[in-house]
XYZ file of C-alpha atoms in Angstrom:
746
model
C -27.906 -3.548 11.265
C -25.795 -0.834 9.688
C -22.565 -0.086 11.512
C -22.244 3.479 12.802
C -18.877 5.136 12.230
C -17.925 7.944 14.660
C -17.053 11.288 13.216
C -13.438 11.127 12.084
C -12.423 14.391 13.664
C -13.997 13.395 16.969
C -12.056 10.145 16.942
C -8.852 11.979 16.086
C -9.297 14.488 18.913
C -9.946 11.646 21.364
C -6.712 9.913 20.370
C -4.716 13.160 20.559
C -6.227 13.985 23.958
C -5.348 10.543 25.265
C -1.809 10.887 23.962
C -1.308 14.322 25.509
C -2.885 13.163 28.760
C -0.054 10.651 29.065
C 2.334 13.599 29.448
C 0.775 14.349 32.817
C 2.239 11.159 34.308
C 5.186 13.270 35.402
C 8.949 13.153 34.883
C 10.565 9.755 35.313
C 14.105 8.496 34.965
C 14.617 7.207 31.450
C 16.910 4.328 30.527
C 17.539 4.438 26.801
C 18.552 0.802 26.704
C 15.591 -0.518 28.722
C 13.265 -0.717 25.730
C 14.106 -1.313 22.086
C 13.074 2.011 20.588
C 13.515 0.861 17.057
C 17.074 1.083 15.865
C 16.622 -2.388 14.511
C 17.508 -3.513 11.050
C 16.026 -6.720 9.749
C 12.564 -8.114 9.965
C 9.424 -6.197 10.761
C 8.044 -9.487 12.038
C 10.739 -9.685 14.671
C 10.021 -6.157 15.876
C 12.217 -4.341 13.396
C 11.568 -0.689 13.032
C 14.113 0.916 10.770
C 17.745 0.433 9.758
C 20.487 1.177 12.254
C 22.466 4.343 11.836
C 25.354 3.756 9.431
C 28.592 5.713 9.325
C 28.320 8.738 7.041
C 29.657 8.142 3.550
C 29.528 4.347 3.746
C 27.565 2.253 1.279
C 25.031 1.336 3.973
C 24.343 5.023 4.645
C 23.944 5.858 0.950
C 22.155 2.840 -0.563
C 18.632 3.534 -1.913
C 17.754 -0.108 -1.094
C 19.676 -2.757 0.790
C 19.289 -5.911 2.873
C 20.518 -6.749 6.361
C 23.126 -9.282 7.423
C 20.444 -10.653 9.778
C 17.798 -11.056 7.056
C 15.887 -14.344 6.810
C 14.144 -13.560 3.507
C 14.684 -11.178 0.549
C 14.166 -7.578 1.623
C 14.794 -3.977 0.611
C 15.342 -1.408 3.353
C 14.572 2.156 2.206
C 15.615 5.119 4.342
C 14.159 8.574 4.971
C 17.264 10.035 3.306
C 16.324 8.379 0.001
C 12.714 9.569 0.337
C 13.781 13.186 0.804
C 16.327 13.043 -2.015
C 14.575 11.110 -4.781
C 10.819 10.797 -4.123
C 8.370 13.478 -5.228
C 7.274 15.680 -2.294
C 3.743 14.950 -3.526
C 4.382 11.185 -3.489
C 2.837 8.320 -1.555
C 4.207 4.973 -0.395
C 4.131 3.491 -3.913
C 6.581 6.140 -5.134
C 8.907 5.090 -2.312
C 8.867 1.291 -2.632
C 8.776 0.947 -6.433
C 12.547 1.480 -6.539
C 12.991 -2.045 -5.098
C 13.653 -5.108 -7.290
C 10.553 -7.016 -8.495
C 8.255 -4.069 -7.685
C 6.534 -1.940 -10.320
C 3.696 0.541 -10.726
C 2.981 3.989 -12.142
C 0.713 6.899 -11.172
C -1.415 7.714 -14.218
C -2.138 11.307 -13.148
C 1.362 12.277 -11.999
C 3.527 11.498 -8.930
C 1.194 11.084 -5.946
C -1.755 12.571 -7.885
C -3.692 9.322 -8.350
C -3.784 5.873 -6.838
C -1.039 3.481 -7.861
C -1.368 -0.292 -7.736
C 2.043 -1.814 -7.055
C 2.932 -5.292 -8.311
C 5.405 -7.473 -6.373
C 6.902 -10.467 -8.254
C 3.631 -10.693 -10.207
C 1.479 -10.602 -7.058
C -1.161 -7.912 -7.404
C -2.047 -5.370 -4.757
C -4.459 -7.530 -2.717
C -2.024 -10.482 -2.590
C 0.490 -8.956 -0.166
C 0.354 -7.054 3.130
C 1.040 -3.419 3.835
C 1.691 -2.403 7.434
C 2.244 0.922 9.174
C 4.356 0.739 12.333
C 3.708 -3.005 12.264
C -0.104 -2.740 11.926
C -1.614 -4.343 8.791
C -4.200 -2.218 6.983
C -6.279 -2.510 3.836
C -9.780 -2.756 2.428
C -12.316 -5.097 3.997
C -13.844 -6.547 0.816
C -10.351 -7.734 -0.157
C -7.003 -6.692 1.348
C -6.219 -4.141 -1.389
C -4.855 -0.669 -0.655
C -5.395 2.942 -1.707
C -1.982 4.551 -2.062
C -3.091 8.197 -1.680
C -5.662 7.687 1.075
C -3.706 7.370 4.340
C -0.003 8.292 4.480
C 1.696 10.943 2.309
C 5.459 10.685 1.872
C 5.999 13.522 4.369
C 4.904 11.317 7.312
C 6.764 8.152 6.262
C 10.108 7.688 7.993
C 11.236 4.654 5.995
C 10.132 1.335 4.532
C 11.146 -2.321 4.533
C 9.910 -4.382 1.578
C 9.830 -8.070 2.554
C 9.429 -10.375 -0.437
C 8.065 -13.413 1.383
C 5.712 -14.413 4.236
C 8.371 -13.728 6.875
C 8.218 -15.557 10.193
C 5.178 -16.703 12.162
C 4.926 -13.249 13.758
C 4.300 -11.578 10.372
C 0.594 -10.715 10.602
C -2.044 -9.688 8.071
C -4.709 -10.999 5.707
C -2.314 -11.556 2.772
C 1.083 -12.863 3.864
C 0.629 -14.688 0.537
C 3.041 -12.552 -1.499
C 5.029 -10.585 1.080
C 4.779 -7.374 3.083
C 5.486 -3.684 2.514
C 6.305 -2.274 5.965
C 5.964 1.507 6.359
C 7.208 3.361 9.434
C 6.502 6.725 11.004
C 9.345 9.174 11.495
C 11.672 8.874 14.496
C 11.259 11.679 17.054
C 13.974 14.313 17.072
C 16.135 14.740 20.153
C 15.982 18.552 19.962
C 13.159 21.019 19.414
C 12.619 22.240 15.868
C 10.076 23.152 13.249
C 10.069 23.700 9.539
C 8.162 24.412 6.352
C 8.256 22.967 2.856
C 6.760 24.443 -0.279
C 6.739 22.738 -3.645
C 5.485 23.877 -7.060
C 5.384 21.862 -10.221
C 3.880 20.832 -13.529
C 0.071 20.849 -13.938
C -0.305 23.619 -11.374
C 0.802 21.283 -8.608
C 1.266 22.898 -5.191
C 2.310 21.402 -1.884
C 2.604 23.098 1.509
C 3.900 21.179 4.489
C 4.787 22.082 8.057
C 6.192 20.077 10.941
C 6.980 20.536 14.628
C 9.338 18.455 16.795
C 9.303 19.086 20.526
C 12.538 17.239 21.214
C 12.820 15.548 24.613
C 10.669 17.464 27.113
C 12.499 17.042 30.414
C 9.638 18.603 32.379
C 7.270 16.026 30.898
C 9.298 12.931 31.624
C 11.357 13.030 28.400
C 8.219 12.857 26.271
C 8.371 13.858 22.604
C 5.663 15.369 20.406
C 5.630 15.391 16.602
C 3.106 17.320 14.500
C 2.829 17.310 10.703
C 0.504 19.044 8.251
C 0.520 18.366 4.506
C -1.586 20.108 1.858
C -1.534 18.984 -1.785
C -3.423 20.448 -4.727
C -3.055 19.820 -8.466
C -4.873 19.935 -11.797
C -3.205 16.614 -12.661
C -1.905 15.298 -15.968
C -5.196 13.678 -17.021
C -7.739 16.204 -18.254
C -10.171 17.250 -15.539
C -8.550 15.027 -12.895
C -8.003 17.565 -10.124
C -6.997 16.544 -6.612
C -6.980 18.322 -3.260
C -5.686 16.597 -0.143
C -5.026 17.525 3.483
C -3.252 15.356 6.053
C -2.885 15.978 9.791
C -0.587 13.731 11.843
C 0.458 13.677 15.494
C 2.808 11.274 17.276
C 3.596 11.339 20.997
C 6.104 9.153 22.833
C 6.310 9.078 26.634
C 8.548 6.917 28.841
C 6.586 5.499 31.790
C 9.201 4.681 34.361
C 12.542 3.339 33.241
C 11.328 0.274 31.339
C 8.136 1.201 29.478
C 7.478 3.390 26.447
C 4.019 4.617 25.429
C 3.513 5.725 21.807
C 0.329 7.415 20.594
C -0.160 8.076 16.895
C -3.059 9.570 14.941
C -3.404 10.613 11.308
C -6.370 12.106 9.449
C -6.631 12.454 5.659
C -9.236 14.315 3.589
C -9.117 13.989 -0.232
C -11.343 15.414 -2.945
C -10.757 14.583 -6.581
C -12.485 14.342 -9.934
C -12.156 11.164 -11.962
C -14.386 8.506 -13.477
C -14.856 5.396 -11.350
C -13.899 3.370 -14.444
C -11.032 5.688 -15.273
C -8.666 3.205 -16.863
C -7.581 5.608 -19.589
C -8.882 6.681 -23.016
C -9.637 4.394 -25.937
C -7.324 4.543 -28.941
C -9.902 6.682 -30.754
C -10.188 9.089 -27.833
C -6.424 9.432 -27.435
C -6.048 10.055 -31.181
C -8.664 12.814 -31.044
C -7.981 14.400 -27.651
C -4.524 13.164 -26.578
C -3.118 10.411 -24.376
C -4.141 12.320 -21.259
C -7.841 12.492 -22.170
C -10.160 11.696 -19.282
C -12.848 14.271 -18.443
C -14.312 17.315 -20.190
C -16.692 20.246 -19.662
C -19.585 18.890 -21.784
C -22.705 18.160 -19.629
C -24.103 15.920 -22.390
C -21.073 13.590 -22.098
C -20.313 10.628 -19.844
C -16.949 12.344 -19.284
C -18.352 15.564 -17.835
C -16.380 16.648 -14.749
C -19.633 17.518 -12.977
C -20.688 13.859 -13.162
C -17.448 12.315 -11.810
C -16.160 13.199 -8.353
C -15.091 11.526 -5.113
C -14.585 12.470 -1.474
C -12.493 10.268 0.798
C -11.994 10.673 4.526
C -9.667 8.341 6.410
C -8.123 8.113 9.846
C -5.518 5.825 11.416
C -4.607 5.753 15.120
C -2.906 3.501 17.632
C -1.667 3.278 21.221
C 1.467 1.178 21.627
C 2.959 0.046 24.951
C 6.447 -1.505 24.945
C 7.699 -2.824 28.286
C 10.723 -4.609 29.700
C 9.840 -6.703 32.758
C 13.254 -8.031 33.673
C 14.575 -11.589 33.608
C 14.588 -11.419 29.796
C 10.831 -10.717 29.427
C 9.527 -7.998 27.071
C 6.040 -7.201 25.796
C 4.768 -5.074 22.926
C 1.056 -4.277 22.531
C -0.637 -2.086 19.904
C -4.319 -1.163 20.204
C -5.493 0.459 16.975
C -8.341 1.638 14.798
C -8.596 2.960 11.259
C -11.413 3.978 8.943
C -12.065 4.623 5.270
C -15.055 6.516 3.853
C -15.329 6.744 0.051
C -18.311 8.619 -1.400
C -18.322 8.583 -5.224
C -20.590 9.899 -7.961
C -19.621 8.642 -11.418
C -20.977 8.065 -14.895
C -20.983 4.438 -15.993
C -19.103 4.307 -19.305
C -16.347 6.826 -20.233
C -15.406 4.900 -23.399
C -18.440 5.785 -25.523
C -19.578 2.166 -25.881
C -22.892 3.068 -24.198
C -25.093 5.737 -25.776
C -26.661 8.438 -23.558
C -30.184 7.469 -22.480
C -29.520 3.729 -22.682
C -31.767 1.823 -20.218
C -33.214 5.043 -18.809
C -36.258 4.893 -21.052
C -38.268 7.322 -23.112
C -37.986 7.955 -26.828
C -35.201 10.377 -27.594
C -33.941 10.365 -24.010
C -30.298 11.508 -23.829
C -29.813 11.410 -20.079
C -26.473 10.209 -18.684
C -26.655 7.145 -16.409
C -24.421 6.993 -13.353
C -23.857 5.527 -9.921
C -23.816 6.617 -6.294
C -21.110 4.439 -4.664
C -20.209 4.148 -1.009
C -17.389 2.096 0.524
C -17.226 2.797 4.228
C -15.610 0.781 6.994
C -14.186 0.970 10.504
C -11.550 -1.480 11.794
C -10.582 -2.190 15.413
C -7.708 -4.418 16.423
C -5.033 -5.379 18.913
C -1.603 -6.929 18.383
C 0.204 -8.449 21.359
C 3.720 -9.914 21.345
C 5.786 -11.240 24.238
C 9.439 -12.287 24.098
C 11.633 -14.203 26.537
C 15.403 -14.264 26.212
C 16.723 -17.738 26.982
C 20.238 -19.173 26.957
C 19.443 -21.011 23.724
C 17.777 -18.066 21.961
C 14.700 -15.822 21.906
C 11.153 -17.176 22.317
C 8.303 -15.114 20.913
C 4.536 -15.649 21.259
C 1.575 -13.423 20.496
C -1.859 -12.970 19.014
C -3.563 -10.639 16.540
C -7.254 -9.845 17.025
C -9.252 -7.690 14.603
C -12.873 -6.808 13.824
C -14.146 -4.720 10.921
C -17.609 -3.422 9.966
C -18.338 -2.277 6.414
C -21.242 -0.468 4.790
C -21.206 -0.551 0.981
C -23.798 0.432 -1.585
C -24.195 1.313 -5.234
C -27.315 2.977 -6.594
C -28.297 3.728 -10.197
C -28.603 7.452 -10.939
C -29.856 9.718 -13.675
C -27.036 12.270 -13.570
C -28.675 14.642 -16.044
C -31.718 15.070 -13.823
C -29.586 15.923 -10.798
C -28.499 12.580 -9.366
C -31.997 11.194 -8.859
C -32.375 7.434 -8.374
C -32.851 5.696 -11.703
C -34.916 2.445 -11.716
C -33.695 1.242 -15.087
C -32.615 -2.324 -14.282
C -35.037 -5.235 -14.808
C -33.150 -8.306 -13.515
C -33.529 -10.506 -11.541
C -37.285 -11.056 -11.483
C -39.036 -10.180 -9.242
C -36.741 -7.196 -8.632
C -36.541 -6.151 -4.985
C -35.209 -2.591 -5.439
C -34.994 -1.427 -9.084
C -32.416 1.326 -8.527
C -30.204 -0.607 -6.077
C -27.280 -2.550 -7.499
C -26.372 -3.530 -3.933
C -26.881 -2.327 -0.357
C -24.650 -4.452 1.803
C -23.235 -4.628 5.299
C -20.420 -7.037 6.092
C -17.902 -7.839 8.791
C -14.624 -9.699 9.205
C -13.245 -11.040 12.481
C -9.893 -12.739 12.923
C -7.792 -14.345 15.634
C -4.243 -15.327 14.719
C -2.074 -16.680 17.557
C 1.551 -17.543 16.798
C 4.722 -18.873 18.389
C 8.335 -18.962 17.200
C 11.808 -19.479 18.591
C 15.013 -17.816 17.373
C 17.421 -20.604 18.255
C 21.107 -19.691 18.521
C 22.109 -23.026 17.026
C 25.839 -22.381 16.686
C 28.443 -19.677 16.099
C 26.710 -17.104 13.902
C 23.851 -19.531 13.153
C 20.220 -18.653 13.923
C 17.417 -21.135 13.171
C 13.842 -19.903 13.638
C 10.975 -22.397 13.500
C 7.442 -21.096 14.037
C 3.753 -21.761 13.581
C 0.705 -19.534 13.129
C -2.965 -20.483 13.436
C -5.400 -18.518 11.274
C -9.099 -18.239 12.111
C -11.162 -15.805 10.013
C -14.936 -15.353 9.826
C -16.506 -13.280 7.062
C -20.205 -12.349 7.350
C -22.659 -10.555 5.063
C -26.030 -9.027 5.968
C -27.357 -7.391 2.805
C -30.712 -5.880 1.983
C -29.665 -6.295 -1.649
C -26.519 -8.318 -2.277
C -24.071 -7.574 -5.061
C -24.563 -9.525 -8.325
C -27.585 -11.584 -7.184
C -29.511 -8.415 -6.190
C -31.381 -10.477 -3.600
C -31.338 -10.330 0.220
C -28.427 -12.209 1.764
C -27.456 -13.216 5.299
C -24.514 -15.600 5.414
C -21.274 -16.348 7.219
C -18.232 -18.513 6.471
C -15.158 -19.301 8.566
C -11.699 -20.014 7.182
C -9.063 -21.836 9.228
C -5.539 -22.954 8.464
C -2.217 -23.687 10.142
C 0.927 -22.142 8.689
C 4.441 -23.488 9.450
C 7.638 -21.440 9.121
C 11.366 -22.175 9.176
C 14.169 -19.688 8.523
C 17.943 -19.969 8.826
C 20.594 -17.232 8.919
C 24.314 -18.070 8.979
C 26.862 -15.303 9.574
C 29.879 -16.486 7.576
C 32.009 -13.453 8.458
C 31.250 -10.062 10.033
C 30.566 -8.831 6.481
C 28.900 -11.841 4.827
C 25.771 -13.882 5.618
C 23.511 -16.416 3.929
C 19.879 -17.270 4.671
C 17.171 -19.742 3.696
C 13.410 -19.753 4.170
C 10.578 -22.245 4.020
C 7.220 -20.627 4.801
C 3.525 -20.910 4.162
C 1.521 -17.809 3.282
C -2.202 -17.326 2.822
C -4.777 -14.902 1.432
C -8.296 -14.311 2.720
C -10.982 -15.113 0.089
C -12.511 -12.068 -1.580
C -15.946 -10.790 -0.541
C -17.140 -11.589 -4.077
C -17.332 -15.235 -2.986
C -20.570 -14.193 -1.219
C -22.128 -12.851 -4.434
C -23.985 -16.119 -5.047
C -27.280 -17.585 -3.851
C -25.798 -19.977 -1.266
C -22.300 -19.123 0.037
C -22.368 -22.199 2.304
C -21.515 -24.146 -0.870
C -18.102 -22.436 -1.005
C -14.856 -24.081 -0.028
C -13.626 -22.877 3.366
C -9.953 -23.438 2.519
C -8.102 -20.133 1.879
C -5.607 -19.618 -0.918
C -2.085 -20.615 0.156
C 1.486 -20.151 -0.951
C 4.550 -22.267 -0.172
C 7.781 -20.267 -0.346
C 11.324 -21.575 -0.830
C 13.995 -18.849 -0.792
C 17.803 -18.651 -0.607
C 19.876 -15.515 -0.310
C 23.288 -14.005 0.399
C 24.146 -10.571 1.834
C 27.491 -8.784 1.820
C 28.483 -5.457 3.377
C 31.587 -3.311 3.615
C 32.171 0.406 3.894
C 32.365 0.727 0.101
C 30.006 -1.997 -1.121
C 26.665 -3.344 0.090
C 25.001 -6.041 -1.992
C 22.670 -9.035 -1.841
C 21.085 -11.613 -4.163
C 18.399 -14.254 -3.813
C 16.578 -17.100 -5.562
C 12.910 -17.927 -4.960
C 10.180 -20.376 -5.885
C 6.601 -19.904 -4.708
C 3.871 -22.472 -5.279
C 0.399 -20.911 -5.121
C -2.334 -23.491 -4.511
C -6.066 -23.526 -3.754
C -6.810 -20.748 -6.235
C -10.319 -19.490 -5.459
C -12.424 -19.626 -8.641
C -16.096 -19.856 -9.609
C -17.425 -23.296 -10.582
C -19.364 -21.482 -13.373
C -22.698 -22.918 -12.222
C -25.827 -20.891 -11.549
C -28.542 -20.711 -8.924
C -28.204 -22.828 -5.786
C -25.323 -24.788 -7.358
C -23.069 -21.758 -7.814
C -19.983 -21.862 -5.591
C -16.364 -20.824 -5.310
C -13.965 -23.747 -5.173
C -10.199 -24.330 -4.894
C -8.644 -25.178 -8.235
C -5.032 -25.116 -9.381
C -2.745 -22.164 -8.858
C 0.416 -20.423 -10.089
C 4.152 -21.107 -9.787
C 6.397 -18.086 -9.245
C 10.177 -18.292 -9.769
C 12.922 -15.734 -9.984
C 16.275 -14.241 -9.107
C 16.823 -10.791 -7.571
C 19.807 -8.627 -6.649
C 20.608 -5.117 -5.435
C 23.818 -3.285 -4.643
C 25.480 0.091 -3.973
C 29.178 0.840 -4.527
C 30.968 3.938 -3.215
C 33.363 5.261 -5.885
C 34.707 8.167 -3.829
C 34.692 11.968 -3.817
C 30.936 11.837 -3.056
C 30.046 9.580 -6.006
C 28.296 6.190 -5.744
C 26.539 3.856 -8.153
C 23.412 1.800 -7.479
C 21.854 -1.101 -9.362
C 19.166 -3.688 -8.837
C 17.458 -6.249 -11.031
C 15.128 -9.212 -11.138
C 14.088 -11.915 -13.570
C 10.582 -13.055 -12.703
C 8.346 -15.838 -13.925
C 4.701 -16.428 -12.947
C 2.947 -19.244 -14.810
C -0.425 -20.917 -14.432
C -0.286 -24.454 -13.048
C -3.094 -25.470 -15.438
C -1.981 -23.931 -18.734
C 1.724 -23.270 -18.213
C 1.157 -19.752 -19.552
C 2.264 -16.476 -17.952
C -0.472 -14.950 -15.809
C -1.842 -11.451 -16.328
C -0.091 -8.309 -15.032
C 3.152 -10.079 -14.074
C 6.212 -8.213 -15.464
C 8.920 -10.578 -16.651
C 11.754 -8.491 -15.205
C 12.704 -5.254 -13.505
C 16.021 -3.402 -13.486
C 17.352 -0.144 -12.066
C 20.636 1.716 -12.502
C 21.533 4.931 -10.761
C 24.198 7.428 -9.873
C 24.309 9.158 -6.472
C 26.283 12.196 -5.336
C 26.659 13.901 -1.995
C 29.417 16.291 -1.006
C 29.342 19.638 0.739
C 26.045 21.439 0.141
C 25.201 19.457 -3.016
C 23.247 16.229 -3.286
C 21.937 14.466 -6.392
C 20.480 11.200 -7.643
C 19.687 9.914 -11.116
C 17.848 6.574 -11.231
C 16.750 4.773 -14.385
C 14.278 1.898 -14.001
C 12.930 -0.614 -16.520
C 9.736 -2.621 -16.017
C 9.507 -5.676 -18.255
C 6.705 -6.733 -20.576
C 3.472 -8.098 -19.099
C 0.305 -9.662 -20.486
C -2.824 -7.789 -19.470
C -5.403 -10.577 -19.718
C -5.491 -14.195 -18.625
C -4.422 -16.639 -21.282
C -7.163 -18.119 -23.484
C -5.992 -21.054 -25.583
C -8.791 -20.443 -28.087
C -7.632 -16.879 -28.728
C -3.843 -16.793 -28.953
C -3.970 -13.667 -31.106
C -5.873 -11.812 -28.385
C -3.353 -12.998 -25.823
C -0.532 -11.372 -27.783
C -2.640 -8.302 -28.491
C -3.111 -7.545 -24.778
C 0.568 -7.387 -23.961
C 2.344 -4.285 -22.694
C 5.966 -4.022 -23.769
C 8.743 -2.998 -21.384
C 8.709 0.654 -20.371
C 11.527 2.798 -18.959
C 11.643 5.727 -16.581
C 14.430 8.039 -15.359
C 14.089 10.378 -12.351
C 16.525 13.139 -11.399
C 16.853 14.887 -8.053
C 19.270 17.734 -7.258
C 19.404 19.716 -4.022
C 21.513 22.458 -2.468
C 21.570 23.053 1.280
C 22.938 26.005 3.193
C 23.090 26.837 6.859
C 20.175 28.859 8.159
C 21.653 32.354 8.700
C 19.487 32.768 11.819
C 20.117 29.279 13.281
C 23.507 27.926 12.266
C 22.711 24.277 12.993
C 19.590 24.295 10.803
C 19.296 24.138 7.029
C 17.716 25.918 4.135
C 17.313 23.519 1.232
C 16.426 24.054 -2.425
C 15.550 20.992 -4.499
C 14.675 20.200 -8.102
C 13.045 16.896 -9.070
C 12.481 15.907 -12.698
C 10.351 12.819 -13.280
C 10.394 10.802 -16.496
C 13.437 12.786 -17.577
C 13.521 11.112 -21.016
C 9.854 12.024 -21.638
C 8.761 8.465 -22.466
C 5.034 7.855 -23.033
C 4.782 4.113 -23.527
C 1.664 2.102 -22.683
C 1.622 0.880 -19.071
C -1.720 -0.975 -19.001
C -4.621 -2.091 -21.206
C -8.116 -2.750 -19.855
C -10.312 -4.847 -22.135
C -13.618 -3.200 -23.064
C -16.924 -4.573 -24.358
C -15.243 -4.944 -27.735
C -11.715 -4.132 -28.848
C -12.446 -0.539 -30.011
C -13.456 0.248 -26.427
C -10.315 -1.059 -24.744
C -8.789 1.553 -22.409
C -5.104 2.507 -22.349
C -2.933 4.163 -19.735
C 0.385 5.723 -20.692
C 3.462 6.926 -18.873
C 3.011 10.430 -17.570
C 5.283 12.751 -19.608
C 8.209 14.683 -18.181
C 7.283 16.754 -15.158
C 9.151 18.672 -12.500
C 8.789 20.003 -8.995
C 10.797 22.775 -7.369
C 10.860 22.679 -3.577
C 12.156 24.832 -0.765
C 12.528 23.597 2.803
C 13.411 25.691 5.850
C 14.281 24.172 9.232
C 14.257 26.285 12.387
């Protein structure tokens, strides 16, 4: 049975109504210290929300990325101040977190104008978690993410990049490689509103407005935040236009003196033109039309803009109740839902390797083949955590429950004839539905209980053992399943137990060391069901074993940290390369990841500071000993920061090391070297000038200039292998671009 997804706007209005209804509870006394409202600084797993306020002008207040003295694994805390100063107003979360060591990724259409897949230590996008206010989110076929689809930079209040599985209370489908934790903005204490406008290269326009109620004494000290963000651009790639609207509301309401209710809802609507296989032009196409060639205005071409367009609608909402019950007991519960609806029409081959009319039939036929693709899902979940403060430390237990329903299809089309269904395929025989590549419903359910104890083992010493039990069931009910193109009804459960142990030793008030041993895991991809008999598959998920050591130092003038890591990836899920009833996915081999990372900020004085980070990374196959695909061998960043009086500026230069683009093949060493992207460099400049609002002296008027890729580099950033080498696709660095912004606060 196909899942029915409620209308997004209806769902959003229900959440907003529920949130505003909570204001009617009436005024109550509010104890600011009764509930941890999120001034925390270390681990999202332990309830961390955002870094504590640091004294103005200190290294901790200025640093683009930094760790905490209480950290138990390598991390990079990124503040709202850095986002506003250095990230494109049009940006998404990838533009925020890619400053951190061991992270890399580029937006092929311009900052925030196309999806970016971020790599962490060589782990690709579906091998690590992303959370928002502690809630993990991602696709349901595999836990990958769409960087432009949910949260624009204007609604993100900060981020904590955790390079490791964390503690037992870190939750998600891919604790395998780490977690990128995103957080909503903190509510303001006073009423205010403001507007931002931004104009830039490629006819890029952004309009944003926000409202902060401040604490409403007549509504029990409740706060209301509203945000609207509109983005529109022609994009760097030819024909790749984008138009996006985001609406966000967040309400917080104290209930009594020991409970805080938070309601959050966000709705995103995106329309853009791009080919579904838009991995860049071939060398011949870029030589003829330029490195930014993508789509054109020729209706006889696969690259016609009228044949390649997408609409995405998403929503994300939660109700969170944080309570202090006395006697050291606290609870934190988040009930949430989110949805993704991707409707795409696209031609099938933008490279020119396929001639018009191929497979459609008829002598002299020049029709363009295409697809109608849908990826649509709704997710419901609940996360519950309870803590008890004991003399010996803090005990924490909890459980994560989640259920998702997905409806995916892909149909063959004749685009020339007006998107009519095209029955051109002939395999397998007998063919059930000639024009249907797949029509598939699927679901995922999970229950993950955990327990851990932060043991105060000695002066300044915290030892945290923990354990998490993972139980996941993936089911498919397909009229036509992907790849086999036959009916499929199957279900498989995956279970594992994950141990954790972390240690943090405070050596001095300004110096700490930590160590971590932890198991991570990754849910098997839905493609493991694209065979005749999925019951043949292994039920053991992919796992990682992490060993990490680190040191953190902080003073008013210098904040720094460094770490060493080794990660052993086992149970790699691969096809056994058999056919028919014998086909299966089995666990075989894995990858070993090793590296060293560091980051630091030093305050020179007179408003000047310097920032640097770097990593040396290695990711090699356990079978061949060769470097795996898409794993940069290093990253490095160097920057200068300035802030004094009305002026603020940042200049950050980042290098992403070389990376092979295909898996190693011992029989083709020349090809292995051929598909290798050399190191590429990028420099971003931000300069702003703020003045007091002449009408409201405590508010600001701010003018800002951002220049991206200041040195105008256009090196290759990725290569996608085609049918043959002439049809390989290349993506390049986006050339120099700029955005001029004005922000007024009232």
